[in-house]
PDB file of C-alpha atoms in Angstrom:
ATOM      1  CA  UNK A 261       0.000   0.000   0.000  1.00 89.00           C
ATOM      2  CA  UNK A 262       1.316   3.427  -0.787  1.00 94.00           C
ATOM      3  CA  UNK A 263       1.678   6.046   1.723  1.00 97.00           C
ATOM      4  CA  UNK A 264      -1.469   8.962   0.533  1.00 98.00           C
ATOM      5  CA  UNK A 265      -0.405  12.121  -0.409  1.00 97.00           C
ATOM      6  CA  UNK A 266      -1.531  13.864   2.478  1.00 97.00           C
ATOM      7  CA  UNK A 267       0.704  12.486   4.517  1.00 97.00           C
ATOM      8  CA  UNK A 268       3.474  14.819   3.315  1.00 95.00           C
ATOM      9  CA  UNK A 269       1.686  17.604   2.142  1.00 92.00           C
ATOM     10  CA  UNK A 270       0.772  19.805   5.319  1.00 91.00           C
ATOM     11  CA  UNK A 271       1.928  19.431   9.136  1.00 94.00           C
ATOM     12  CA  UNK A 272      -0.477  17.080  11.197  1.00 95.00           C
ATOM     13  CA  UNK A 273      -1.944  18.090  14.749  1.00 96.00           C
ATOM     14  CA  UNK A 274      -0.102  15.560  17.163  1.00 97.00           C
ATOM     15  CA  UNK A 275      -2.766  14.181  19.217  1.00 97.00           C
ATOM     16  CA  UNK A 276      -5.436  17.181  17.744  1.00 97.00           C
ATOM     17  CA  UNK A 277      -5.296  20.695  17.716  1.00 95.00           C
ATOM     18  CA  UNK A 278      -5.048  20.657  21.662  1.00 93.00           C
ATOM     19  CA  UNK A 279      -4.144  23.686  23.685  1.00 89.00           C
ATOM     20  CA  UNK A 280      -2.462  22.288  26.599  1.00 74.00           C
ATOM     21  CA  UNK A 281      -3.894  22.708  29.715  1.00 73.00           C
ATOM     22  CA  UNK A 282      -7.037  24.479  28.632  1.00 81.00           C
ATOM     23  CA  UNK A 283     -10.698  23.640  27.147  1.00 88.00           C
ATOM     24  CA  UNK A 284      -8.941  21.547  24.591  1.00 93.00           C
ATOM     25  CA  UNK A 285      -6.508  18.698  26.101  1.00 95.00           C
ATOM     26  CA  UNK A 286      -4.424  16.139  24.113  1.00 96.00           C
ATOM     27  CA  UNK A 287      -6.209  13.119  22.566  1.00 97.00           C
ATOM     28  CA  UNK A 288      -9.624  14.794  23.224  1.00 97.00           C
ATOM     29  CA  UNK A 289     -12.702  15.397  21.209  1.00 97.00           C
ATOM     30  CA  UNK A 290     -12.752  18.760  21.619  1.00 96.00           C
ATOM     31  CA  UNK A 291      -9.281  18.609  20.326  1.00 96.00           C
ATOM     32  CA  UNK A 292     -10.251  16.610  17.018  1.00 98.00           C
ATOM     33  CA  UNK A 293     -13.583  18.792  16.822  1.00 97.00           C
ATOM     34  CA  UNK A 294     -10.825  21.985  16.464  1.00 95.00           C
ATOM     35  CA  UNK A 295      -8.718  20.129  13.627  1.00 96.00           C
ATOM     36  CA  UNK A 296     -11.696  19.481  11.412  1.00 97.00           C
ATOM     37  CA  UNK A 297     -12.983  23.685  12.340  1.00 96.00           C
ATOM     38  CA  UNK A 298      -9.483  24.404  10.729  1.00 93.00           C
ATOM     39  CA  UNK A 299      -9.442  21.534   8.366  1.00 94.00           C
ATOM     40  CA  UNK A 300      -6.156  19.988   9.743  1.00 94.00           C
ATOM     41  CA  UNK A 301      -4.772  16.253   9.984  1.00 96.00           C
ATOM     42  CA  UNK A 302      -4.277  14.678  13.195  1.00 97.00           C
ATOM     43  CA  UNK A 303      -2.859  12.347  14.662  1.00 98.00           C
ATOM     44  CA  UNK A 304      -4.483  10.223  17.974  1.00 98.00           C
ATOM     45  CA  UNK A 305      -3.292   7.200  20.482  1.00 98.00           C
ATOM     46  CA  UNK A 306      -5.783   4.220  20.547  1.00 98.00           C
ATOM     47  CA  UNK A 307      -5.014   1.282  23.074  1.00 98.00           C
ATOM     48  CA  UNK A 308      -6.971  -1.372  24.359  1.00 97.00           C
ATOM     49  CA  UNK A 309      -9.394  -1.322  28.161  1.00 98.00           C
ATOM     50  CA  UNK A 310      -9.838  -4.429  30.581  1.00 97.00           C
ATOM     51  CA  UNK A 311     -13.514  -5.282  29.037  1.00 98.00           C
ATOM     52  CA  UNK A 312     -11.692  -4.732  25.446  1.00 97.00           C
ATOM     53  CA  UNK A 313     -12.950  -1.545  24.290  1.00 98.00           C
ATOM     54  CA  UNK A 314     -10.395   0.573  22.070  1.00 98.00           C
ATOM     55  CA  UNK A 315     -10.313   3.731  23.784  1.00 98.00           C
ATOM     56  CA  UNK A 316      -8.065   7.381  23.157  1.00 98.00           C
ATOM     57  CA  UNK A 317      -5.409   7.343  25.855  1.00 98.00           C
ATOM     58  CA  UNK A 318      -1.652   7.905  25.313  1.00 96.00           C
ATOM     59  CA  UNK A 319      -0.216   6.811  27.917  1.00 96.00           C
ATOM     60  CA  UNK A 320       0.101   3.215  29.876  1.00 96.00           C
ATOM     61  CA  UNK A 321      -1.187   4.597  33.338  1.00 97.00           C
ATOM     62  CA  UNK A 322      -4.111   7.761  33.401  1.00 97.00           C
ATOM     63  CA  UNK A 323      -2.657   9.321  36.150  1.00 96.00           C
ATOM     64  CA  UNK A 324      -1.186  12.252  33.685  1.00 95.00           C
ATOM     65  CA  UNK A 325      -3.792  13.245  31.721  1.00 94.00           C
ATOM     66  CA  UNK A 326      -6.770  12.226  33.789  1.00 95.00           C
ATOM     67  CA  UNK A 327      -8.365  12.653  37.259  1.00 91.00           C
ATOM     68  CA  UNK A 328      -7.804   9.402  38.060  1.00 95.00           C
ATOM     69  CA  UNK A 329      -5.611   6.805  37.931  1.00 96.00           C
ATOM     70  CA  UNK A 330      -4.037   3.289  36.772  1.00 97.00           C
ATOM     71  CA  UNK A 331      -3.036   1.001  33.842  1.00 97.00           C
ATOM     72  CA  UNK A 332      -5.701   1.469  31.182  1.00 97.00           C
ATOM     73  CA  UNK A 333      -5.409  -2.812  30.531  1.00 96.00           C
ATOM     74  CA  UNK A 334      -6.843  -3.653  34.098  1.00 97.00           C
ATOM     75  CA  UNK A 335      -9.531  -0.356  33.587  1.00 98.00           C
ATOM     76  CA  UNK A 336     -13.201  -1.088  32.100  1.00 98.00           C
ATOM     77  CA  UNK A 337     -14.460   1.454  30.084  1.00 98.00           C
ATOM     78  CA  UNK A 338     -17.126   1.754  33.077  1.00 98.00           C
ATOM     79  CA  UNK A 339     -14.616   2.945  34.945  1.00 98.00           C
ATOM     80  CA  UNK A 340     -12.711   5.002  32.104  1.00 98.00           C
ATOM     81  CA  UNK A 341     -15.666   6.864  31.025  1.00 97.00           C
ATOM     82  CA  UNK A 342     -16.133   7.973  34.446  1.00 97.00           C
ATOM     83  CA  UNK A 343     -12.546   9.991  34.334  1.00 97.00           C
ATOM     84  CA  UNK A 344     -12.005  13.872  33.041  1.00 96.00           C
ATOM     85  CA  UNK A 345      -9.211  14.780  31.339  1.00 94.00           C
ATOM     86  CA  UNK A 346      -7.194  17.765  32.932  1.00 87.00           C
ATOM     87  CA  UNK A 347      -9.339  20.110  34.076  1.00 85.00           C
ATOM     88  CA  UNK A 348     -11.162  20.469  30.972  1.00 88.00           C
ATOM     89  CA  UNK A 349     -14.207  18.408  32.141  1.00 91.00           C
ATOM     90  CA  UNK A 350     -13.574  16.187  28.209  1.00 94.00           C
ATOM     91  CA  UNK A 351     -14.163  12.310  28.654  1.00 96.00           C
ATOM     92  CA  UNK A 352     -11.867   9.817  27.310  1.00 98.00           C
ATOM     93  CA  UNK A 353     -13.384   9.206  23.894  1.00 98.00           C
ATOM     94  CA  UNK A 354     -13.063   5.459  22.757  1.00 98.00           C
ATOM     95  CA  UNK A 355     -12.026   5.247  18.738  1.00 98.00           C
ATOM     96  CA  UNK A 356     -15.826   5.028  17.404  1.00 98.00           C
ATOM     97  CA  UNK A 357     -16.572   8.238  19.044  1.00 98.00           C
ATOM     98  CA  UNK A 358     -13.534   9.468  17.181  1.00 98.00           C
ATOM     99  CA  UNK A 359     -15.028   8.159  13.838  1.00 98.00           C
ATOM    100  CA  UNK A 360     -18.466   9.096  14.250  1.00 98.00           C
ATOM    101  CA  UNK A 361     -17.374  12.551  15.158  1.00 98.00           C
ATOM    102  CA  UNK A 362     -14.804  12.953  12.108  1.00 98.00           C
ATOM    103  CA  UNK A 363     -17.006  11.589   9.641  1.00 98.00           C
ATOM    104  CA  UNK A 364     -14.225  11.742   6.996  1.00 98.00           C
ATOM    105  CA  UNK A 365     -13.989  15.947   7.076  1.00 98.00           C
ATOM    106  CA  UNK A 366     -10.137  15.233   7.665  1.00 98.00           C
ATOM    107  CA  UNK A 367      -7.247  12.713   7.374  1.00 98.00           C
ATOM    108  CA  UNK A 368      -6.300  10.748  10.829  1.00 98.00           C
ATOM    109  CA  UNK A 369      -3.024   8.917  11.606  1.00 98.00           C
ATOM    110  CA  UNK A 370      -4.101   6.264  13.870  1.00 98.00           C
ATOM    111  CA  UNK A 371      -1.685   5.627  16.357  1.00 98.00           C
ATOM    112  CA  UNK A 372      -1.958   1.540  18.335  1.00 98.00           C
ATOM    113  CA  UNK A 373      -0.136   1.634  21.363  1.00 95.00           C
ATOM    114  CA  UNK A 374       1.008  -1.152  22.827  1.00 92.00           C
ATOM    115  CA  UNK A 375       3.129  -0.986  26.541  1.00 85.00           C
ATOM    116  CA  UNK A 376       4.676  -4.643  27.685  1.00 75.00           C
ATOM    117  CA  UNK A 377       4.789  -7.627  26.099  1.00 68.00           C
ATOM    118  CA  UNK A 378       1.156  -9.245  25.604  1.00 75.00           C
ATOM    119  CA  UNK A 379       1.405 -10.538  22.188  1.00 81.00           C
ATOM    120  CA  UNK A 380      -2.462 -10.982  21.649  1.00 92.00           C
ATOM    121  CA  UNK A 381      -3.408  -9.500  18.561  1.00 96.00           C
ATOM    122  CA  UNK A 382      -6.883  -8.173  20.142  1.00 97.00           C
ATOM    123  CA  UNK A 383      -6.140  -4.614  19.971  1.00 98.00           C
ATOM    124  CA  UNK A 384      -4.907  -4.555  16.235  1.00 98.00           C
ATOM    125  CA  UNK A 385      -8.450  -6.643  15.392  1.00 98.00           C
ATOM    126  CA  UNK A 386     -10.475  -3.807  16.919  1.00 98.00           C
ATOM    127  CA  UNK A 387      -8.538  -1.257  15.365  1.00 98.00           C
ATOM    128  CA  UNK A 388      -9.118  -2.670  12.129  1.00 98.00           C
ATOM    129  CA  UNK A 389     -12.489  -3.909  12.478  1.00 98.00           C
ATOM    130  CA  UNK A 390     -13.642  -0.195  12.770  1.00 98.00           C
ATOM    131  CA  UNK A 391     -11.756   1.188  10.152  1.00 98.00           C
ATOM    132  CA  UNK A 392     -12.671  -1.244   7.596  1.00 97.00           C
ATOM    133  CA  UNK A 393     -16.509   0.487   7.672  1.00 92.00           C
ATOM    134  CA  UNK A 394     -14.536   3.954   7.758  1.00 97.00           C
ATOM    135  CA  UNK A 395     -14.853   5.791   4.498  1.00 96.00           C
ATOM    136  CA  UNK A 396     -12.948   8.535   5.757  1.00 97.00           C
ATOM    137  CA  UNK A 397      -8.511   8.880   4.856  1.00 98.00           C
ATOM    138  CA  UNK A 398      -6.921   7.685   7.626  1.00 98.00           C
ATOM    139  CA  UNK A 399      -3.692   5.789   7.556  1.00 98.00           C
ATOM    140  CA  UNK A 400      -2.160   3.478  11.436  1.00 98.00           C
ATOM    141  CA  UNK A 401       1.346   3.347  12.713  1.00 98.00           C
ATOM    142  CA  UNK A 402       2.626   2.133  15.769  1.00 97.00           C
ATOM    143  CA  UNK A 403       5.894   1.366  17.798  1.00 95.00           C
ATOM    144  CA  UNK A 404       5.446  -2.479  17.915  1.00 95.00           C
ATOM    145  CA  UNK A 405       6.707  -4.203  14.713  1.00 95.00           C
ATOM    146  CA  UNK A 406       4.526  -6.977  15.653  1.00 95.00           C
ATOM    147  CA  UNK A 407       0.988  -4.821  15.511  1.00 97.00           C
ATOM    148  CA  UNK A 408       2.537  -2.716  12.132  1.00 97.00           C
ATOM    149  CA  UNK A 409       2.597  -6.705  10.249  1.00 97.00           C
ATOM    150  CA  UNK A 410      -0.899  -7.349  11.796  1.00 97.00           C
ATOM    151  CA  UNK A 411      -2.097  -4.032  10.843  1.00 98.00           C
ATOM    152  CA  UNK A 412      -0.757  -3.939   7.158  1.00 98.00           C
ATOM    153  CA  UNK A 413      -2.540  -8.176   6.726  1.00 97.00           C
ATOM    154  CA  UNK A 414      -6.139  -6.557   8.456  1.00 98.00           C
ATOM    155  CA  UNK A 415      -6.435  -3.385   6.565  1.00 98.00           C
ATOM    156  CA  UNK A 416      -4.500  -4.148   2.945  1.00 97.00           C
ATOM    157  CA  UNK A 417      -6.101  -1.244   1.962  1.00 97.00           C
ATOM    158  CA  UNK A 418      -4.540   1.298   4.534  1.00 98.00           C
ATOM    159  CA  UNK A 419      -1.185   2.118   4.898  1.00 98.00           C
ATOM    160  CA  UNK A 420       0.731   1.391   7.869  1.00 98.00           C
ATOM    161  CA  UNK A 421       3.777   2.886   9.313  1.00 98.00           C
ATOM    162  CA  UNK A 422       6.401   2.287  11.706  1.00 98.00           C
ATOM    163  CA  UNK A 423       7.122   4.592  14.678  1.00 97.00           C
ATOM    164  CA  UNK A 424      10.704   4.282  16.335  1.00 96.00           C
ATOM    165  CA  UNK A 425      13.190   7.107  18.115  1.00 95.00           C
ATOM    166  CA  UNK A 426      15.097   6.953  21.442  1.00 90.00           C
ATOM    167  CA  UNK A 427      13.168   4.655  22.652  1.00 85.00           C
ATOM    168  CA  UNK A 428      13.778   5.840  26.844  1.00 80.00           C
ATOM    169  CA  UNK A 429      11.316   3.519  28.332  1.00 76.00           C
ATOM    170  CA  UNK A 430      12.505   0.316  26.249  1.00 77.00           C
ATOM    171  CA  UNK A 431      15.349  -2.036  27.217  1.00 77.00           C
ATOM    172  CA  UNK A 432      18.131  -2.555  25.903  1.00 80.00           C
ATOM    173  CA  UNK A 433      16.976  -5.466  23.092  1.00 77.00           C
ATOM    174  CA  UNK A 434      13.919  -3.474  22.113  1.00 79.00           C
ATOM    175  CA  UNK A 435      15.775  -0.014  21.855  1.00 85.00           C
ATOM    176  CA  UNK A 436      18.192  -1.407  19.736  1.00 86.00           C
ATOM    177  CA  UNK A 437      16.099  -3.141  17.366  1.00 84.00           C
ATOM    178  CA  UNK A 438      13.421  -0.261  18.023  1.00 87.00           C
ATOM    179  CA  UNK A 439      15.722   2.700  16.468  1.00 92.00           C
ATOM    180  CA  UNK A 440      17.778   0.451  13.949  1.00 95.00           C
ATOM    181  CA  UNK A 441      14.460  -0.854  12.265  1.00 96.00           C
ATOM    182  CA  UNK A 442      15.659  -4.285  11.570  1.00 95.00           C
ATOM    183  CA  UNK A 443      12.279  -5.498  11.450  1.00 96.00           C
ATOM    184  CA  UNK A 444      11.533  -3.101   8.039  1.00 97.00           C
ATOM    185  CA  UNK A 445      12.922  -6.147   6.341  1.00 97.00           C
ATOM    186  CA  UNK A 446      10.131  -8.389   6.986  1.00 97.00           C
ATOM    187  CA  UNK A 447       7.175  -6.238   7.674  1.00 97.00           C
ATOM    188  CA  UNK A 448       7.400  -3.488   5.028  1.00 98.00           C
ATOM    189  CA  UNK A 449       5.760  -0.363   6.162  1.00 98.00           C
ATOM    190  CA  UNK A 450       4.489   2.201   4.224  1.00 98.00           C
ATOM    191  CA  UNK A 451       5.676   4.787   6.009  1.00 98.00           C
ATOM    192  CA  UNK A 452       7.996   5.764   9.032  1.00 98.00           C
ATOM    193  CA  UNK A 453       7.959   7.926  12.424  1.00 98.00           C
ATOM    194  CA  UNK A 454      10.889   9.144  13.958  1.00 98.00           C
ATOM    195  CA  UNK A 455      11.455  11.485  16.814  1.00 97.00           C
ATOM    196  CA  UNK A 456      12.736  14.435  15.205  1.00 97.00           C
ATOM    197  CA  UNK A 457      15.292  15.281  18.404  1.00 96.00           C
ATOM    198  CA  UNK A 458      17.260  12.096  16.876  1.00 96.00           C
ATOM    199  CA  UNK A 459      17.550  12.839  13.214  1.00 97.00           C
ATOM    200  CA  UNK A 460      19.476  13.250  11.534  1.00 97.00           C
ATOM    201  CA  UNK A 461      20.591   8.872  11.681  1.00 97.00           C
ATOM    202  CA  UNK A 462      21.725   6.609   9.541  1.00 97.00           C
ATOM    203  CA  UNK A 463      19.365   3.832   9.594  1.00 97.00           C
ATOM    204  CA  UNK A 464      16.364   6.427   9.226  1.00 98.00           C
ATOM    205  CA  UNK A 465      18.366   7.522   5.774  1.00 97.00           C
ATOM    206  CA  UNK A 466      18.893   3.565   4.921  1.00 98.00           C
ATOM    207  CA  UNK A 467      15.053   2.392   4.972  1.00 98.00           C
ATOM    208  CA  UNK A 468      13.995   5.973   3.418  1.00 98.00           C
ATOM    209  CA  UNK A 469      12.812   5.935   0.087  1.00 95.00           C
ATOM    210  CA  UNK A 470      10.956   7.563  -2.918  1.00 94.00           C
ATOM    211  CA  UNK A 471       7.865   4.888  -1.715  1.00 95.00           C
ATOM    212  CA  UNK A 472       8.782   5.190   1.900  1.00 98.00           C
ATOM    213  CA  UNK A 473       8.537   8.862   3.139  1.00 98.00           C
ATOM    214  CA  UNK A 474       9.442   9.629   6.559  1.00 98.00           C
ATOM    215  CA  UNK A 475       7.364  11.693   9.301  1.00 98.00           C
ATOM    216  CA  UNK A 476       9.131  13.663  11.970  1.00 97.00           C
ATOM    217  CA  UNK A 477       7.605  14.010  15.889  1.00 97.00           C
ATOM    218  CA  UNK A 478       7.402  16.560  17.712  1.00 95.00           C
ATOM    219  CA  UNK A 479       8.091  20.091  16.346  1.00 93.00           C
ATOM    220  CA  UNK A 480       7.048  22.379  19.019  1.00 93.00           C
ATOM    221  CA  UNK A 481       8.031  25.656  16.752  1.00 90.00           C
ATOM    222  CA  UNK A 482       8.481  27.327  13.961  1.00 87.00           C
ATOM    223  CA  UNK A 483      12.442  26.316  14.542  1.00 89.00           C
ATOM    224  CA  UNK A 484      11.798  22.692  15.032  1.00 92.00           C
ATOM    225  CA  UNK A 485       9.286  22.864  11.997  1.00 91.00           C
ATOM    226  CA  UNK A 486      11.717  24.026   9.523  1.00 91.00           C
ATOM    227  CA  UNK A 487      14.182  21.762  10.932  1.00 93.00           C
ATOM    228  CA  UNK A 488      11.508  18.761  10.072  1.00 94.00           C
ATOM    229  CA  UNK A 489      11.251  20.046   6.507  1.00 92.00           C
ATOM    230  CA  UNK A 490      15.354  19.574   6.129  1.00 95.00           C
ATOM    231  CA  UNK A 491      15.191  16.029   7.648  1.00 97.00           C
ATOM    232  CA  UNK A 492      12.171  14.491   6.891  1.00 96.00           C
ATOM    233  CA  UNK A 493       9.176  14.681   4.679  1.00 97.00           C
ATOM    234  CA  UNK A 494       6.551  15.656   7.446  1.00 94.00           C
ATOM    235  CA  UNK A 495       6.535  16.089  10.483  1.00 94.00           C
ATOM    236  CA  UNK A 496       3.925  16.017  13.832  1.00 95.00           C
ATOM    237  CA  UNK A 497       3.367  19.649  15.274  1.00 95.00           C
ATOM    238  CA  UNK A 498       1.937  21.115  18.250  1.00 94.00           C
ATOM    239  CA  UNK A 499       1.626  24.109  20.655  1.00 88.00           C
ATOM    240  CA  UNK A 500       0.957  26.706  17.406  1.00 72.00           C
ATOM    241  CA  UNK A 501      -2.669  28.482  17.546  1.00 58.00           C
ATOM    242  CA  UNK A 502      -4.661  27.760  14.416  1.00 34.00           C
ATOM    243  CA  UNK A 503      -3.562  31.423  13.202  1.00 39.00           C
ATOM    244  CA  UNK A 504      -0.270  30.479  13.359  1.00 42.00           C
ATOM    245  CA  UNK A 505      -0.503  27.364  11.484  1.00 45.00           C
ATOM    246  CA  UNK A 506       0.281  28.559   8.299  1.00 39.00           C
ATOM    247  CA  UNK A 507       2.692  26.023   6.165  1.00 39.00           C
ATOM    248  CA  UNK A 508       4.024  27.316   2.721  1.00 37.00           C
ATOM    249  CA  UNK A 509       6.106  25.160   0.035  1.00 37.00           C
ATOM    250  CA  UNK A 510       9.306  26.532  -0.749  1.00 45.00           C
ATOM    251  CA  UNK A 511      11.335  25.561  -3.738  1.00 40.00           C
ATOM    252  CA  UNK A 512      13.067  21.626  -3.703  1.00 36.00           C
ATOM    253  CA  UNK A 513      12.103  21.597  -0.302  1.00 41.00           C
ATOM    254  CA  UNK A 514       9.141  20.187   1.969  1.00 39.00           C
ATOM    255  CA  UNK A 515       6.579  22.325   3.455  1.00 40.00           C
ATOM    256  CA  UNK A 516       7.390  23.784   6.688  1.00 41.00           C
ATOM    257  CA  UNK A 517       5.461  25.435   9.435  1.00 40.00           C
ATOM    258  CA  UNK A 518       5.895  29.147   9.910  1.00 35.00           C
ATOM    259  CA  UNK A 519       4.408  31.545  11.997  1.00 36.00           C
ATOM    260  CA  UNK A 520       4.723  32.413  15.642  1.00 31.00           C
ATOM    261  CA  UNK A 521       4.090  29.793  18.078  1.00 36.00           C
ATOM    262  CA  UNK A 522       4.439  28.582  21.886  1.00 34.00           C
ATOM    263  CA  UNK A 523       5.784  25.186  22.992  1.00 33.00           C
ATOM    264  CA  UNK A 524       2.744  22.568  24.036  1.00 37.00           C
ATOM    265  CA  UNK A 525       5.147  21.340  26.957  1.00 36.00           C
TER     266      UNK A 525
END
């Protein structure tokens, strides 16, 4: 499957066009409602509750983003519909709510997040058994090498990239074969992910090709953005007010943000 156009062609709202500690907070549906007002891609985090539903939560644990707290695996969706995120008063959406709310009025990067080592291919199944009745663009990518294969055999017709960087919170194994990419051998993605703090690198450059663009995350500014457009050929943005979002193409190069803008963290 080839990467879509879109992909490349404008900076995408990492986890929606939040504002960080305001009305509109990361991975929230006030946060994708804003994108599709300003007719932006975005990009969300979909992982798997206790009872199985595929809900919008970053990371592992809720404690961050949430008033509560725990490991969204042992949490029903009972329970995690119950929580708030920041003070914003916005429930955890689960990934229908997502699609229903969309309705195909912009692109969506889907990003499956796995944490540990269950190998069950559960969470990949409901992914993709929701985004096969999706008429909307939207394109998956995730860290795991494992899920990116399972994605790319459940939804041939999306494409499916592979997310790698630093890699802090793996071990020593996984970071290695996270950020060198071995596994693009066998499982092929469409596209790549890297954390833009760690490009320029060599094996980035190596699996990069004319079929194969590469996304950079996150650029927090105008700096970062144009720095994105040198080493990649898109890149993840956020803290910049919808005013500010304004990306122009600029001769043999990618399009870069520009504009004034404040860092989301």
């Amino acid at each position: 499957m080839t990467a879509p156009d879109w992909l490349t062609s404008a900076p995408i709202a990492h986890r929606g066009l939040h504002d960080e500690g305001g009305a509109r907070p990361e991975n929230s549906l006030a946060a994708f409602a804003h994108a599709v007002s300003e007719e932006v891609p975005f990009e969300f985090d979909v992982q798997l509750s206790r009872d199985g539903v595929p809900v919008v939560v970053h990371d592992a644990d809720v404690a961050r983003t949430t008033s509560g707290a725990g490991l969204v695996c042992e949490l029903d969706w009972a329970r995690l519909r119950q929580l708030r995120i920041g003070e914003s008063g916005e429930p955890i959406p689960r990934l229908d709510d997502v699609l229903d709310a969309v309705d195909g009025k912009v692109p969506m990067v889907v990003d499956v997040r796995r944490w540990g080592f269950d190998r069950s291919s559960a969470l990949e199944r409901a992914v993709a058994d929701r985004l096969r009745g999706y008429s909307g663009a939207a394109v998956v990518q995730s860290f795991d090498p494992f899920a990116v294969a399972r994605l790319r055999r459940l939804l041939p017709d999306r494409a499916a990239g592979q997310a790698s960087g630093t890699l802090p919170s793996a071990g020593p194994l996984k970071t290695v074969l996270g950020r060198t990419m071995l596994t693009n051998a066998v499982v092929r993605p469409d596209f790549l992910t890297y954390e833009l703090s760690a490009l320029p690198d060599p094996f980035v450059s190596f699996w990069r090709g004319p079929q194969r663009p590469v996304l950079a995350y996150t650029a927090h500014s105008p700096a970062e953005a144009e720095r994105a457009a040198r080493l990649a050929d898109g890149c993840f943005f956020s803290g910049f007010t919808p005013e500010a979002r304004v990306c122009r193409p600029e001769p043999r190069r990618r399009r870069a943000c520009r504009g004034p803008g404040t860092p989301s963290r």
